[in-house]
Amino acid sequence: MRKISIVLVTVVLMIMVGCTKQSDSGNNETTNASFDSIVNAIKEQMAKDLKEAGIEEEVLVDGNIMNYFHTNLTASEESDPAIPVWLEKMQLQQEDIANGTVIAAMMSVNADEIIVLEAKEESKVDSLKASLEKELQAQEQTWSQYLPDQYEKVKQNVIKTKGKYLIYITYSNPEQIEKVFDDQF
């Protein structure tokens, strides 16, 4: 009788461990995502969109979209003078992000701006989202008084979170970039 009890307890424990592992993997929506894969997929989509819009020359060169600023928000402020500008503009705390990239049009007649952030801790996601909402307010204020067609892009802005990842999209086809982001998870 004692052997049957031990076997029964062992089987029950194995079933419980198996169920626990399955539910853990099902709840972690960022298991397949990496910051670099998200950003690279976005750049590839942007390059595809520019080609479809009729740009004939190579638009994705050395991992960057031509005619767009690429700012690594976690680099040292001395390495890129744009970093402190972005951090201050969004009231973003650099120590709250594990990774951060801004891809923004160089021309002041184009509102395109894509920001991808990875929070160091999930507890920072809400404050990072608030920073992105401040950026949206700044874009609305700028473009509502400047170029109506670009303001229409801003009005279609998407701010989204998945686990520790956040994305801010002001773009001609925000749903395409949003899909690329979603597909990474």
PDB file of C-alpha atoms in Angstrom:
ATOM      1  CA  MET A   1       0.000   0.000   0.000  1.00  0.00           C
ATOM      2  CA  ARG A   2       2.840   2.354   0.855  1.00  0.00           C
ATOM      3  CA  LYS A   3       4.489   1.805  -2.567  1.00  0.00           C
ATOM      4  CA  ILE A   4       1.226   2.675  -4.329  1.00  0.00           C
ATOM      5  CA  SER A   5       0.961   5.909  -2.291  1.00  0.00           C
ATOM      6  CA  ILE A   6       4.515   6.931  -3.172  1.00  0.00           C
ATOM      7  CA  VAL A   7       3.928   6.209  -6.863  1.00  0.00           C
ATOM      8  CA  LEU A   8       0.637   8.118  -6.791  1.00  0.00           C
ATOM      9  CA  VAL A   9       2.220  11.156  -5.092  1.00  0.00           C
ATOM     10  CA  THR A  10       5.098  11.083  -7.594  1.00  0.00           C
ATOM     11  CA  VAL A  11       2.704  10.997 -10.553  1.00  0.00           C
ATOM     12  CA  VAL A  12       0.619  13.846  -9.143  1.00  0.00           C
ATOM     13  CA  LEU A  13       3.750  15.971  -8.570  1.00  0.00           C
ATOM     14  CA  MET A  14       4.970  15.321 -12.112  1.00  0.00           C
ATOM     15  CA  ILE A  15       1.608  16.389 -13.522  1.00  0.00           C
ATOM     16  CA  MET A  16       1.646  19.557 -11.401  1.00  0.00           C
ATOM     17  CA  VAL A  17       5.190  20.458 -12.501  1.00  0.00           C
ATOM     18  CA  GLY A  18       4.259  19.873 -16.145  1.00  0.00           C
ATOM     19  CA  CYS A  19       1.183  22.087 -15.878  1.00  0.00           C
ATOM     20  CA  THR A  20       3.133  24.833 -14.138  1.00  0.00           C
ATOM     21  CA  LYS A  21       5.743  24.966 -16.896  1.00  0.00           C
ATOM     22  CA  GLN A  22       3.072  25.126 -19.592  1.00  0.00           C
ATOM     23  CA  SER A  23       1.196  27.994 -17.972  1.00  0.00           C
ATOM     24  CA  ASP A  24       4.414  29.949 -17.367  1.00  0.00           C
ATOM     25  CA  SER A  25       5.415  29.815 -21.019  1.00  0.00           C
ATOM     26  CA  GLY A  26       1.896  30.750 -22.113  1.00  0.00           C
ATOM     27  CA  ASN A  27       1.810  33.893 -19.967  1.00  0.00           C
ATOM     28  CA  ASN A  28       5.164  35.301 -21.046  1.00  0.00           C
ATOM     29  CA  GLU A  29       4.300  37.300 -24.150  1.00  0.00           C
ATOM     30  CA  THR A  30       7.856  38.500 -24.735  1.00  0.00           C
ATOM     31  CA  THR A  31       9.564  35.098 -24.979  1.00  0.00           C
ATOM     32  CA  ASN A  32      10.340  35.409 -28.700  1.00  0.00           C
ATOM     33  CA  ALA A  33      11.004  39.150 -28.762  1.00  0.00           C
ATOM     34  CA  SER A  34      14.344  40.847 -28.553  1.00  0.00           C
ATOM     35  CA  PHE A  35      14.903  44.564 -28.787  1.00  0.00           C
ATOM     36  CA  ASP A  36      17.253  44.260 -31.768  1.00  0.00           C
ATOM     37  CA  SER A  37      14.888  41.969 -33.685  1.00  0.00           C
ATOM     38  CA  ILE A  38      12.012  44.412 -33.153  1.00  0.00           C
ATOM     39  CA  VAL A  39      14.012  47.427 -34.353  1.00  0.00           C
ATOM     40  CA  ASN A  40      15.501  45.566 -37.332  1.00  0.00           C
ATOM     41  CA  ALA A  41      12.073  44.321 -38.431  1.00  0.00           C
ATOM     42  CA  ILE A  42      10.720  47.874 -38.226  1.00  0.00           C
ATOM     43  CA  LYS A  43      13.586  49.214 -40.335  1.00  0.00           C
ATOM     44  CA  GLU A  44      13.010  46.494 -42.919  1.00  0.00           C
ATOM     45  CA  GLN A  45       9.314  47.413 -43.117  1.00  0.00           C
ATOM     46  CA  MET A  46      10.159  51.095 -43.471  1.00  0.00           C
ATOM     47  CA  ALA A  47      12.618  50.292 -46.292  1.00  0.00           C
ATOM     48  CA  LYS A  48       9.932  48.221 -48.017  1.00  0.00           C
ATOM     49  CA  ASP A  49       7.411  51.054 -47.652  1.00  0.00           C
ATOM     50  CA  LEU A  50       9.855  53.596 -49.106  1.00  0.00           C
ATOM     51  CA  LYS A  51      10.577  51.306 -52.071  1.00  0.00           C
ATOM     52  CA  GLU A  52       6.839  50.891 -52.671  1.00  0.00           C
ATOM     53  CA  ALA A  53       6.477  54.696 -52.532  1.00  0.00           C
ATOM     54  CA  GLY A  54       8.871  54.944 -55.489  1.00  0.00           C
ATOM     55  CA  ILE A  55      12.278  55.542 -53.880  1.00  0.00           C
ATOM     56  CA  GLU A  56      14.702  53.858 -56.257  1.00  0.00           C
ATOM     57  CA  GLU A  57      18.021  54.167 -54.439  1.00  0.00           C
ATOM     58  CA  GLU A  58      18.986  51.878 -51.572  1.00  0.00           C
ATOM     59  CA  VAL A  59      17.194  53.104 -48.436  1.00  0.00           C
ATOM     60  CA  LEU A  60      18.473  50.632 -45.817  1.00  0.00           C
ATOM     61  CA  VAL A  61      22.224  51.183 -45.610  1.00  0.00           C
ATOM     62  CA  ASP A  62      24.395  49.794 -42.813  1.00  0.00           C
ATOM     63  CA  GLY A  63      21.276  48.997 -40.817  1.00  0.00           C
ATOM     64  CA  ASN A  64      19.878  52.528 -40.987  1.00  0.00           C
ATOM     65  CA  ILE A  65      17.137  54.120 -43.057  1.00  0.00           C
ATOM     66  CA  MET A  66      18.530  56.895 -45.222  1.00  0.00           C
ATOM     67  CA  ASN A  67      17.257  60.411 -44.437  1.00  0.00           C
ATOM     68  CA  TYR A  68      16.201  59.395 -40.939  1.00  0.00           C
ATOM     69  CA  PHE A  69      17.908  60.091 -37.637  1.00  0.00           C
ATOM     70  CA  HIS A  70      18.742  56.981 -35.632  1.00  0.00           C
ATOM     71  CA  THR A  71      19.305  57.734 -31.969  1.00  0.00           C
ATOM     72  CA  ASN A  72      20.314  55.139 -29.402  1.00  0.00           C
ATOM     73  CA  LEU A  73      18.812  56.510 -26.195  1.00  0.00           C
ATOM     74  CA  THR A  74      21.039  54.360 -23.979  1.00  0.00           C
ATOM     75  CA  ALA A  75      24.337  55.546 -25.492  1.00  0.00           C
ATOM     76  CA  SER A  76      26.433  58.143 -23.733  1.00  0.00           C
ATOM     77  CA  GLU A  77      25.234  61.686 -24.215  1.00  0.00           C
ATOM     78  CA  GLU A  78      28.699  62.652 -25.492  1.00  0.00           C
ATOM     79  CA  SER A  79      28.440  60.155 -28.372  1.00  0.00           C
ATOM     80  CA  ASP A  80      25.273  61.722 -29.823  1.00  0.00           C
ATOM     81  CA  PRO A  81      24.154  65.298 -29.118  1.00  0.00           C
ATOM     82  CA  ALA A  82      20.540  64.319 -29.895  1.00  0.00           C
ATOM     83  CA  ILE A  83      20.278  62.027 -26.856  1.00  0.00           C
ATOM     84  CA  PRO A  84      19.858  64.744 -24.203  1.00  0.00           C
ATOM     85  CA  VAL A  85      17.380  66.556 -26.455  1.00  0.00           C
ATOM     86  CA  TRP A  86      15.161  63.465 -26.750  1.00  0.00           C
ATOM     87  CA  LEU A  87      15.480  62.606 -23.068  1.00  0.00           C
ATOM     88  CA  GLU A  88      14.543  66.120 -21.989  1.00  0.00           C
ATOM     89  CA  LYS A  89      11.765  66.512 -24.558  1.00  0.00           C
ATOM     90  CA  MET A  90      10.056  63.318 -23.368  1.00  0.00           C
ATOM     91  CA  GLN A  91      11.110  63.753 -19.722  1.00  0.00           C
ATOM     92  CA  LEU A  92      12.537  60.257 -20.066  1.00  0.00           C
ATOM     93  CA  GLN A  93      14.888  58.857 -17.437  1.00  0.00           C
ATOM     94  CA  GLN A  94      17.741  57.046 -19.181  1.00  0.00           C
ATOM     95  CA  GLU A  95      18.243  54.747 -16.185  1.00  0.00           C
ATOM     96  CA  ASP A  96      14.682  53.403 -16.642  1.00  0.00           C
ATOM     97  CA  ILE A  97      15.403  51.895 -20.062  1.00  0.00           C
ATOM     98  CA  ALA A  98      17.419  48.828 -20.960  1.00  0.00           C
ATOM     99  CA  ASN A  99      17.248  49.796 -24.664  1.00  0.00           C
ATOM    100  CA  GLY A 100      15.801  52.679 -26.606  1.00  0.00           C
ATOM    101  CA  THR A 101      15.845  53.790 -30.231  1.00  0.00           C
ATOM    102  CA  VAL A 102      14.360  56.765 -32.022  1.00  0.00           C
ATOM    103  CA  ILE A 103      13.947  56.692 -35.795  1.00  0.00           C
ATOM    104  CA  ALA A 104      12.809  60.130 -36.957  1.00  0.00           C
ATOM    105  CA  ALA A 105      12.677  61.890 -40.299  1.00  0.00           C
ATOM    106  CA  MET A 106      15.524  64.349 -40.888  1.00  0.00           C
ATOM    107  CA  MET A 107      13.350  66.709 -42.891  1.00  0.00           C
ATOM    108  CA  SER A 108      11.270  69.175 -40.912  1.00  0.00           C
ATOM    109  CA  VAL A 109       8.408  68.591 -43.361  1.00  0.00           C
ATOM    110  CA  ASN A 110       7.913  64.953 -42.314  1.00  0.00           C
ATOM    111  CA  ALA A 111       6.392  63.943 -38.954  1.00  0.00           C
ATOM    112  CA  ASP A 112       7.584  60.302 -39.134  1.00  0.00           C
ATOM    113  CA  GLU A 113       8.799  59.211 -35.719  1.00  0.00           C
ATOM    114  CA  ILE A 114       9.125  55.702 -34.354  1.00  0.00           C
ATOM    115  CA  ILE A 115      10.363  55.125 -30.822  1.00  0.00           C
ATOM    116  CA  VAL A 116      11.010  51.667 -29.403  1.00  0.00           C
ATOM    117  CA  LEU A 117      11.771  51.276 -25.701  1.00  0.00           C
ATOM    118  CA  GLU A 118      12.575  48.327 -23.488  1.00  0.00           C
ATOM    119  CA  ALA A 119      12.040  49.011 -19.798  1.00  0.00           C
ATOM    120  CA  LYS A 120      14.698  47.812 -17.380  1.00  0.00           C
ATOM    121  CA  GLU A 121      11.879  46.647 -15.113  1.00  0.00           C
ATOM    122  CA  GLU A 122       8.177  46.125 -15.747  1.00  0.00           C
ATOM    123  CA  SER A 123       7.470  48.607 -12.947  1.00  0.00           C
ATOM    124  CA  LYS A 124       8.857  51.362 -15.220  1.00  0.00           C
ATOM    125  CA  VAL A 125       6.502  50.678 -18.157  1.00  0.00           C
ATOM    126  CA  ASP A 126       3.820  53.132 -17.007  1.00  0.00           C
ATOM    127  CA  SER A 127       6.269  56.006 -16.573  1.00  0.00           C
ATOM    128  CA  LEU A 128       7.829  55.235 -19.971  1.00  0.00           C
ATOM    129  CA  LYS A 129       4.375  55.225 -21.547  1.00  0.00           C
ATOM    130  CA  ALA A 130       3.726  58.631 -19.959  1.00  0.00           C
ATOM    131  CA  SER A 131       6.953  59.875 -21.574  1.00  0.00           C
ATOM    132  CA  LEU A 132       5.725  58.686 -24.966  1.00  0.00           C
ATOM    133  CA  GLU A 133       2.400  60.423 -24.383  1.00  0.00           C
ATOM    134  CA  LYS A 134       4.321  63.661 -23.716  1.00  0.00           C
ATOM    135  CA  GLU A 135       6.060  63.201 -27.055  1.00  0.00           C
ATOM    136  CA  LEU A 136       2.685  62.788 -28.736  1.00  0.00           C
ATOM    137  CA  GLN A 137       1.479  66.035 -27.148  1.00  0.00           C
ATOM    138  CA  ALA A 138       4.605  67.803 -28.432  1.00  0.00           C
ATOM    139  CA  GLN A 139       4.067  66.408 -31.936  1.00  0.00           C
ATOM    140  CA  GLU A 140       0.403  67.439 -31.884  1.00  0.00           C
ATOM    141  CA  GLN A 141       1.321  70.965 -30.854  1.00  0.00           C
ATOM    142  CA  THR A 142       3.996  71.274 -33.553  1.00  0.00           C
ATOM    143  CA  TRP A 143       2.187  69.721 -36.490  1.00  0.00           C
ATOM    144  CA  SER A 144      -1.297  71.115 -35.815  1.00  0.00           C
ATOM    145  CA  GLN A 145       0.096  74.558 -36.593  1.00  0.00           C
ATOM    146  CA  TYR A 146       2.550  73.620 -39.316  1.00  0.00           C
ATOM    147  CA  LEU A 147       1.554  71.106 -42.003  1.00  0.00           C
ATOM    148  CA  PRO A 148      -1.986  69.696 -42.083  1.00  0.00           C
ATOM    149  CA  ASP A 149      -1.033  66.501 -43.961  1.00  0.00           C
ATOM    150  CA  GLN A 150       1.631  65.677 -41.384  1.00  0.00           C
ATOM    151  CA  TYR A 151      -0.774  66.484 -38.560  1.00  0.00           C
ATOM    152  CA  GLU A 152      -3.062  63.784 -39.977  1.00  0.00           C
ATOM    153  CA  LYS A 153      -0.202  61.289 -39.416  1.00  0.00           C
ATOM    154  CA  VAL A 154       0.171  62.472 -35.844  1.00  0.00           C
ATOM    155  CA  LYS A 155      -3.557  62.035 -35.218  1.00  0.00           C
ATOM    156  CA  GLN A 156      -3.183  58.367 -36.276  1.00  0.00           C
ATOM    157  CA  ASN A 157      -0.369  57.812 -33.744  1.00  0.00           C
ATOM    158  CA  VAL A 158      -0.087  54.467 -31.969  1.00  0.00           C
ATOM    159  CA  ILE A 159       1.407  53.960 -28.514  1.00  0.00           C
ATOM    160  CA  LYS A 160       1.497  50.336 -27.458  1.00  0.00           C
ATOM    161  CA  THR A 161       3.099  48.105 -24.833  1.00  0.00           C
ATOM    162  CA  LYS A 162       3.894  44.380 -24.752  1.00  0.00           C
ATOM    163  CA  GLY A 163       5.513  43.253 -21.535  1.00  0.00           C
ATOM    164  CA  LYS A 164       8.596  45.449 -21.035  1.00  0.00           C
ATOM    165  CA  TYR A 165       8.510  46.750 -24.634  1.00  0.00           C
ATOM    166  CA  LEU A 166       6.874  49.977 -25.791  1.00  0.00           C
ATOM    167  CA  ILE A 167       6.423  51.475 -29.222  1.00  0.00           C
ATOM    168  CA  TYR A 168       5.457  54.938 -30.401  1.00  0.00           C
ATOM    169  CA  ILE A 169       4.441  55.223 -34.054  1.00  0.00           C
ATOM    170  CA  THR A 170       3.803  58.365 -36.065  1.00  0.00           C
ATOM    171  CA  TYR A 171       4.059  57.135 -39.627  1.00  0.00           C
ATOM    172  CA  SER A 172       2.213  57.042 -42.946  1.00  0.00           C
ATOM    173  CA  ASN A 173       1.146  53.449 -42.329  1.00  0.00           C
ATOM    174  CA  PRO A 174       1.187  53.035 -38.554  1.00  0.00           C
ATOM    175  CA  GLU A 175      -0.772  49.787 -38.747  1.00  0.00           C
ATOM    176  CA  GLN A 176       2.049  48.147 -40.740  1.00  0.00           C
ATOM    177  CA  ILE A 177       4.659  49.076 -38.124  1.00  0.00           C
ATOM    178  CA  GLU A 178       2.272  48.023 -35.352  1.00  0.00           C
ATOM    179  CA  LYS A 179       1.847  44.630 -37.051  1.00  0.00           C
ATOM    180  CA  VAL A 180       5.633  44.219 -37.302  1.00  0.00           C
ATOM    181  CA  PHE A 181       5.880  44.989 -33.582  1.00  0.00           C
ATOM    182  CA  ASP A 182       3.068  42.557 -32.707  1.00  0.00           C
ATOM    183  CA  ASP A 183       4.548  39.801 -34.881  1.00  0.00           C
ATOM    184  CA  GLN A 184       7.719  39.827 -32.788  1.00  0.00           C
ATOM    185  CA  PHE A 185       5.845  38.351 -29.803  1.00  0.00           C
TER     186      PHE A 185
END
